[in-house]
DNA sequence: TATATAGAGGACAAATTTATCTTTTAATAA
DNA sequence: TTATTAAAAGATAAATTTGTCCTCTATATA
């Protein structure tokens, strides 16, 4: 797996939250979990984490829920970093502590560009872009 | 993490086994675990799995251990498939069941070529190639 | 045949990830 | 102020991955 299950849920939840935010509404965890097909409470925890990391916002009480302040744009990499960190882009494929550009493992030179590309894709993909496609019914979230 | 810890150990152990096989010797789990810096018994389990999947061979008793029949060449992909399966190359990054070429997730088109490249690299990298570099002291296994 | 060697296999345990449930806190609105 | 709503937080549990230990089986060799 490229990303942890938590991170997959995080991305899908964030897309849904961005989607409802565009409609001027806040999304509650019940609604979100239903929309993306994930365990409700667990999804709540993940959204709390995203909220703490300022990827999105939350409000308690009536009409509360999760939302995204549309003044700051979120990129996929923000979500991935918040949940999985960035070892995906930095750690050695073979798990070697001694692996580095200077003393590379036998896969280093071939894998490095792939990791860079992955990082680049995650960095340029905005949540807004993903929401647009979702609004066009181009895909589901489960 | 791209690969599971088990798979990382598997690759490193396989390189070491191929290395000792080239020297006409068999490697025992104590020696292997020491060489690659991994938990001994756990490494034994992993090697058993590789043996069952015919990636390498084993022999019991005195002078026994793990070895690789040099008539069949092993590629990295064989090890990865044996331990982690191939969901790394096939599963959706966002964890969507509904994701496919026909109904792609918003990352599908960008990630697909990366997964193909990863698969290609793993498919063309032979254990022998990795051993050669190891023999030249180009890297360590821990 | 007896003994020592070394992997195979099973049972078990620790650690991590994923998932659930309950209580607390904050906010809204009546 | 009170009741209600919904996230935050904490405790607990299930599942998976990682790691350990002990016994069994096969093999070599004396």
Short mmCIF file of C-alpha atoms (C1' of nucleotides) in Angstrom, two decimals:
data_model
loop_
_atom_site.label_atom_id
_atom_site.label_comp_id
_atom_site.label_asym_id
_atom_site.label_seq_id
_atom_site.Cartn_x
_atom_site.Cartn_y
_atom_site.Cartn_z
CA UNK A 1 0.00 0.00 0.00
CA UNK A 2 1.22 3.41 -0.94
CA UNK A 3 -0.83 5.16 1.72
CA UNK A 4 -2.24 3.96 5.03
CA UNK A 5 -5.94 3.27 5.28
CA UNK A 6 -6.24 6.29 7.55
CA UNK A 7 -4.71 8.43 4.86
CA UNK A 8 -7.06 7.07 2.21
CA UNK A 9 -10.02 7.93 4.42
CA UNK A 10 -8.49 11.34 5.09
CA UNK A 11 -8.26 12.19 1.41
CA UNK A 12 -11.76 11.01 0.63
CA UNK A 13 -13.21 12.80 3.66
CA UNK A 14 -11.38 15.99 2.75
CA UNK A 15 -12.78 15.91 -0.77
CA UNK A 16 -16.26 15.51 0.63
CA UNK A 17 -15.77 18.29 3.16
CA UNK A 18 -14.46 20.60 0.45
CA UNK A 19 -17.45 19.65 -1.66
CA UNK A 20 -20.02 20.56 1.02
CA UNK A 21 -18.05 23.68 1.92
CA UNK A 22 -18.50 24.83 -1.66
CA UNK A 23 -22.23 24.42 -1.13
CA UNK A 24 -21.95 26.70 1.90
CA UNK A 25 -22.58 23.87 4.33
CA UNK A 26 -20.70 22.06 7.03
CA UNK A 27 -20.47 18.30 7.05
CA UNK A 28 -20.90 16.15 10.16
CA UNK A 29 -19.05 12.88 10.70
CA UNK A 30 -22.19 10.80 10.21
CA UNK A 31 -22.77 12.34 6.81
CA UNK A 32 -19.10 12.15 5.84
CA UNK A 33 -18.67 8.52 6.86
CA UNK A 34 -21.81 7.65 4.94
CA UNK A 35 -20.60 9.51 1.85
CA UNK A 36 -17.18 7.91 1.70
CA UNK A 37 -18.02 4.49 3.13
CA UNK A 38 -15.79 4.58 6.17
CA UNK A 39 -16.19 3.75 9.87
CA UNK A 40 -17.78 6.79 11.46
CA UNK A 41 -15.88 7.22 14.71
CA UNK A 42 -12.59 6.39 13.15
CA UNK A 43 -13.23 8.96 10.45
CA UNK A 44 -13.96 11.45 13.21
CA UNK A 45 -10.54 10.86 14.72
CA UNK A 46 -8.87 11.38 11.37
CA UNK A 47 -10.76 14.60 10.75
CA UNK A 48 -9.77 15.79 14.21
CA UNK A 49 -6.16 15.21 13.23
CA UNK A 50 -6.61 17.13 9.99
CA UNK A 51 -8.22 19.91 11.97
CA UNK A 52 -5.33 20.06 14.44
CA UNK A 53 -2.92 20.23 11.53
CA UNK A 54 -4.94 23.09 10.06
CA UNK A 55 -5.75 21.24 6.88
CA UNK A 56 -9.41 21.91 7.54
CA UNK A 57 -11.60 23.50 10.21
CA UNK A 58 -14.30 22.30 12.52
CA UNK A 59 -17.10 23.81 14.58
CA UNK A 60 -18.96 22.32 17.49
CA UNK A 61 -22.62 22.64 18.30
CA UNK A 62 -25.71 23.01 16.12
CA UNK A 63 -24.89 23.61 12.47
CA UNK A 64 -21.38 22.58 13.38
CA UNK A 65 -19.25 20.15 11.48
CA UNK A 66 -16.17 20.17 9.29
CA UNK A 67 -15.49 22.72 6.60
CA UNK A 68 -12.72 24.32 4.65
CA UNK A 69 -12.01 27.97 4.76
CA UNK A 70 -11.97 28.74 1.05
CA UNK A 71 -9.32 31.38 1.44
CA UNK A 72 -6.60 28.79 1.88
CA UNK A 73 -6.27 26.13 -0.74
CA UNK A 74 -5.39 22.60 0.26
CA UNK A 75 -3.18 20.29 -1.73
CA UNK A 76 -3.09 16.54 -1.53
CA UNK A 77 0.38 16.60 -0.07
CA UNK A 78 -0.91 18.52 2.95
CA UNK A 79 -3.26 15.67 3.78
CA UNK A 80 -0.68 12.96 3.15
CA UNK A 81 1.90 14.74 5.28
CA UNK A 82 -0.62 15.33 8.08
CA UNK A 83 -1.56 11.66 8.32
CA UNK A 84 1.32 9.55 7.00
CA UNK A 85 4.19 11.99 7.34
CA UNK A 86 6.71 12.03 4.54
CA UNK A 87 8.66 8.85 4.96
CA UNK A 88 7.02 7.63 1.75
CA UNK A 89 9.12 10.20 -0.06
CA UNK A 90 12.25 9.93 2.03
CA UNK A 91 12.72 6.41 3.41
CA UNK A 92 14.79 3.73 1.68
CA UNK A 93 12.76 1.11 -0.23
CA UNK A 94 14.86 -1.65 1.25
CA UNK A 95 14.61 -0.18 4.73
CA UNK A 96 18.33 0.57 4.93
CA UNK A 97 19.35 3.18 7.44
CA UNK A 98 22.63 3.62 5.64
CA UNK A 99 21.00 4.49 2.30
CA UNK A 100 21.57 7.99 0.98
CA UNK A 101 22.49 9.83 -2.19
CA UNK A 102 26.13 9.44 -1.21
CA UNK A 103 25.87 5.75 -0.25
CA UNK A 104 22.85 4.51 -2.20
CA UNK A 105 21.16 1.14 -2.02
CA UNK A 106 21.01 -0.76 -5.31
CA UNK A 107 17.51 0.56 -5.97
CA UNK A 108 18.13 4.12 -4.90
CA UNK A 109 18.84 5.65 -8.29
CA UNK A 110 15.85 4.04 -9.94
CA UNK A 111 13.38 4.68 -7.13
CA UNK A 112 14.39 8.21 -6.29
CA UNK A 113 12.88 9.81 -9.41
CA UNK A 114 9.68 7.86 -8.86
CA UNK A 115 9.38 9.16 -5.33
CA UNK A 116 10.03 12.68 -6.59
CA UNK A 117 7.33 12.33 -9.21
CA UNK A 118 4.91 11.02 -6.64
CA UNK A 119 5.70 13.97 -4.40
CA UNK A 120 5.26 16.32 -7.36
CA UNK A 121 1.86 14.88 -8.24
CA UNK A 122 0.68 15.11 -4.65
CA UNK A 123 2.00 18.64 -4.43
CA UNK A 124 0.27 19.95 -7.50
CA UNK A 125 -3.07 18.21 -7.02
CA UNK A 126 -5.44 20.57 -5.23
CA UNK A 127 -8.52 19.58 -3.34
CA UNK A 128 -10.52 22.03 -5.46
CA UNK A 129 -9.49 20.21 -8.61
CA UNK A 130 -10.66 16.93 -7.11
CA UNK A 131 -13.93 18.45 -5.99
CA UNK A 132 -14.67 19.78 -9.44
CA UNK A 133 -14.41 16.31 -10.92
CA UNK A 134 -16.55 14.97 -8.11
CA UNK A 135 -19.24 17.56 -8.80
CA UNK A 136 -19.26 16.42 -12.40
CA UNK A 137 -20.05 12.93 -11.12
CA UNK A 138 -16.81 11.71 -12.56
CA UNK A 139 -16.23 9.36 -9.65
CA UNK A 140 -17.61 8.18 -6.33
CA UNK A 141 -15.98 8.43 -2.96
CA UNK A 142 -16.29 4.77 -2.05
CA UNK B 1 5.89 2.86 3.30
CA UNK B 2 6.11 1.44 -0.15
CA UNK B 3 6.87 -2.07 1.07
CA UNK B 4 6.08 -3.83 4.33
CA UNK B 5 8.86 -4.36 6.80
CA UNK B 6 8.65 -8.09 6.08
CA UNK B 7 9.24 -7.37 2.43
CA UNK B 8 12.22 -5.16 3.16
CA UNK B 9 13.75 -7.95 5.24
CA UNK B 10 12.92 -10.41 2.48
CA UNK B 11 14.79 -8.42 -0.14
CA UNK B 12 17.83 -7.88 2.03
CA UNK B 13 17.89 -11.52 3.12
CA UNK B 14 17.55 -12.70 -0.47
CA UNK B 15 20.49 -10.54 -1.53
CA UNK B 16 22.59 -12.04 1.24
CA UNK B 17 21.52 -15.58 0.41
CA UNK B 18 22.33 -15.02 -3.25
CA UNK B 19 25.67 -13.62 -2.19
CA UNK B 20 26.64 -16.65 -0.12
CA UNK B 21 25.28 -18.98 -2.77
CA UNK B 22 27.73 -17.44 -5.21
CA UNK B 23 30.46 -18.39 -2.75
CA UNK B 24 29.21 -21.96 -2.87
CA UNK B 25 27.86 -21.80 0.65
CA UNK B 26 24.50 -21.97 2.34
CA UNK B 27 23.45 -19.32 4.80
CA UNK B 28 21.75 -20.06 8.12
CA UNK B 29 19.21 -17.76 9.71
CA UNK B 30 21.58 -16.67 12.47
CA UNK B 31 24.13 -15.57 9.92
CA UNK B 32 21.54 -13.93 7.69
CA UNK B 33 19.83 -12.01 10.49
CA UNK B 34 23.23 -10.82 11.67
CA UNK B 35 24.22 -9.71 8.18
CA UNK B 36 21.09 -7.72 7.46
CA UNK B 37 20.27 -6.53 10.99
CA UNK B 38 16.90 -8.15 11.38
CA UNK B 39 15.16 -10.21 14.07
CA UNK B 40 16.35 -13.77 13.63
CA UNK B 41 13.24 -15.86 14.08
CA UNK B 42 11.10 -13.45 12.16
CA UNK B 43 13.56 -13.53 9.32
CA UNK B 44 13.36 -17.31 9.42
CA UNK B 45 9.61 -17.12 8.87
CA UNK B 46 10.04 -14.82 5.93
CA UNK B 47 12.65 -17.06 4.36
CA UNK B 48 10.35 -20.03 4.84
CA UNK B 49 7.72 -18.13 2.89
CA UNK B 50 10.17 -17.34 0.11
CA UNK B 51 11.13 -20.99 0.07
CA UNK B 52 7.50 -22.12 -0.21
CA UNK B 53 7.03 -19.69 -3.09
CA UNK B 54 10.10 -21.15 -4.77
CA UNK B 55 11.97 -17.86 -4.75
CA UNK B 56 14.83 -19.63 -3.02
CA UNK B 57 15.65 -23.05 -1.62
CA UNK B 58 16.44 -24.43 1.78
CA UNK B 59 18.07 -27.51 3.23
CA UNK B 60 17.78 -28.95 6.70
CA UNK B 61 20.47 -30.56 8.77
CA UNK B 62 24.21 -30.02 8.99
CA UNK B 63 25.54 -27.73 6.29
CA UNK B 64 21.96 -26.83 5.64
CA UNK B 65 20.59 -23.33 5.22
CA UNK B 66 19.17 -21.15 2.51
CA UNK B 67 20.55 -20.93 -0.97
CA UNK B 68 19.60 -20.05 -4.50
CA UNK B 69 19.78 -22.53 -7.30
CA UNK B 70 21.79 -20.52 -9.80
CA UNK B 71 19.99 -22.01 -12.71
CA UNK B 72 16.93 -19.87 -12.10
CA UNK B 73 17.40 -16.15 -11.81
CA UNK B 74 15.36 -14.19 -9.33
CA UNK B 75 14.02 -10.73 -9.90
CA UNK B 76 13.00 -8.25 -7.27
CA UNK B 77 9.39 -8.47 -8.33
CA UNK B 78 9.35 -12.17 -7.40
CA UNK B 79 10.23 -11.31 -3.83
CA UNK B 80 7.79 -8.41 -3.60
CA UNK B 81 4.96 -10.51 -5.03
CA UNK B 82 5.77 -13.41 -2.69
CA UNK B 83 5.58 -11.26 0.44
CA UNK B 84 3.39 -8.24 -0.28
CA UNK B 85 1.39 -9.49 -3.23
CA UNK B 86 0.77 -7.04 -6.03
CA UNK B 87 -1.79 -4.66 -4.62
CA UNK B 88 0.91 -1.99 -4.62
CA UNK B 89 0.68 -2.05 -8.38
CA UNK B 90 -3.04 -2.58 -8.70
CA UNK B 91 -4.95 -0.98 -5.82
CA UNK B 92 -6.38 2.53 -5.94
CA UNK B 93 -4.33 5.20 -4.13
CA UNK B 94 -7.46 6.56 -2.52
CA UNK B 95 -8.70 3.10 -1.58
CA UNK B 96 -11.70 3.30 -3.89
CA UNK B 97 -13.21 0.00 -4.88
CA UNK B 98 -14.92 1.68 -7.79
CA UNK B 99 -11.68 2.98 -9.30
CA UNK B 100 -10.68 1.60 -12.68
CA UNK B 101 -9.41 2.71 -16.07
CA UNK B 102 -13.02 3.15 -17.14
CA UNK B 103 -14.12 4.97 -13.98
CA UNK B 104 -10.94 6.46 -12.61
CA UNK B 105 -10.40 8.31 -9.35
CA UNK B 106 -9.02 11.84 -9.68
CA UNK B 107 -5.48 10.58 -9.16
CA UNK B 108 -5.71 7.53 -11.35
CA UNK B 109 -4.24 8.95 -14.54
CA UNK B 110 -1.29 10.52 -12.76
CA UNK B 111 -0.52 7.58 -10.49
CA UNK B 112 -0.98 4.78 -12.96
CA UNK B 113 2.24 5.47 -14.92
CA UNK B 114 4.16 5.72 -11.67
CA UNK B 115 2.91 2.33 -10.56
CA UNK B 116 3.82 0.90 -13.95
CA UNK B 117 7.31 2.31 -13.70
CA UNK B 118 7.70 0.91 -10.23
CA UNK B 119 6.58 -2.47 -11.49
CA UNK B 120 8.97 -2.19 -14.42
CA UNK B 121 11.92 -1.37 -12.16
CA UNK B 122 11.13 -4.25 -9.85
CA UNK B 123 10.73 -6.55 -12.82
CA UNK B 124 14.02 -5.76 -14.44
CA UNK B 125 16.16 -5.65 -11.30
CA UNK B 126 17.74 -9.05 -10.77
CA UNK B 127 19.12 -10.36 -7.55
CA UNK B 128 22.40 -11.05 -9.32
CA UNK B 129 22.74 -7.42 -10.24
CA UNK B 130 22.20 -6.44 -6.64
CA UNK B 131 24.69 -9.00 -5.40
CA UNK B 132 27.37 -7.73 -7.76
CA UNK B 133 27.13 -4.27 -6.28
CA UNK B 134 27.16 -5.75 -2.82
CA UNK B 135 30.33 -7.69 -3.59
CA UNK B 136 31.93 -4.46 -4.68
CA UNK B 137 31.15 -3.10 -1.21
CA UNK B 138 28.92 -0.52 -2.77
CA UNK B 139 26.40 -0.75 0.06
CA UNK B 140 25.58 -2.51 3.30
CA UNK B 141 22.58 -4.60 4.07
CA UNK B 142 21.55 -2.77 7.21
"C1'" DT C 1 22.16 -46.44 14.59
"C1'" DA C 2 22.98 -42.40 17.48
"C1'" DT C 3 23.84 -37.65 17.63
"C1'" DA C 4 24.14 -33.14 16.28
"C1'" DT C 5 22.59 -29.63 13.10
"C1'" DA C 6 19.36 -26.58 11.02
"C1'" DG C 7 15.02 -25.45 8.86
"C1'" DA C 8 9.62 -26.12 9.49
"C1'" DG C 9 5.80 -25.23 12.02
"C1'" DG C 10 2.91 -23.98 15.79
"C1'" DA C 11 1.81 -21.29 19.80
"C1'" DC C 12 2.26 -17.12 21.81
"C1'" DA C 13 3.38 -12.12 22.67
"C1'" DA C 14 4.31 -7.25 21.63
"C1'" DA C 15 3.44 -3.38 18.82
"C1'" DT C 16 0.89 -0.88 15.56
"C1'" DT C 17 -3.10 0.15 12.99
"C1'" DT C 18 -7.86 0.25 12.62
"C1'" DA C 19 -12.32 0.59 14.83
"C1'" DT C 20 -15.94 1.40 18.59
"C1'" DC C 21 -18.04 3.47 22.51
"C1'" DT C 22 -18.64 6.77 26.22
"C1'" DT C 23 -17.93 11.10 28.37
"C1'" DT C 24 -16.66 15.88 28.07
"C1'" DT C 25 -16.54 20.38 25.97
"C1'" DA C 26 -18.16 24.05 23.21
"C1'" DA C 27 -21.61 26.32 20.65
"C1'" DT C 28 -26.28 27.43 19.16
"C1'" DA C 29 -30.91 28.44 19.94
"C1'" DA C 30 -35.10 28.36 22.45
"C1'" DT D 1 -30.43 29.70 31.68
"C1'" DT D 2 -31.49 25.29 29.71
"C1'" DA D 3 -31.73 21.96 26.22
"C1'" DT D 4 -29.83 20.33 22.21
"C1'" DT D 5 -26.37 19.60 18.88
"C1'" DA D 6 -21.94 18.10 17.30
"C1'" DA D 7 -16.98 17.81 17.66
"C1'" DA D 8 -13.06 16.63 21.12
"C1'" DA D 9 -11.07 13.49 23.92
"C1'" DG D 10 -10.32 9.34 26.37
"C1'" DA D 11 -10.85 4.42 27.17
"C1'" DT D 12 -11.23 0.15 25.22
"C1'" DA D 13 -11.24 -3.42 21.72
"C1'" DA D 14 -10.37 -5.88 17.33
"C1'" DA D 15 -7.31 -6.85 13.65
"C1'" DT D 16 -2.97 -6.93 11.54
"C1'" DT D 17 1.89 -6.82 11.51
"C1'" DT D 18 6.01 -7.74 13.68
"C1'" DG D 19 8.69 -10.47 16.76
"C1'" DT D 20 9.88 -14.60 20.08
"C1'" DC D 21 10.10 -19.22 21.68
"C1'" DC D 22 9.62 -24.10 21.76
"C1'" DT D 23 8.98 -28.55 19.65
"C1'" DC D 24 9.04 -31.39 15.49
"C1'" DT D 25 11.15 -33.13 11.32
"C1'" DA D 26 14.69 -34.00 8.01
"C1'" DT D 27 19.50 -34.59 7.00
"C1'" DA D 28 24.40 -35.33 7.43
"C1'" DT D 29 27.94 -37.67 9.56
"C1'" DA D 30 30.39 -40.19 12.94
#
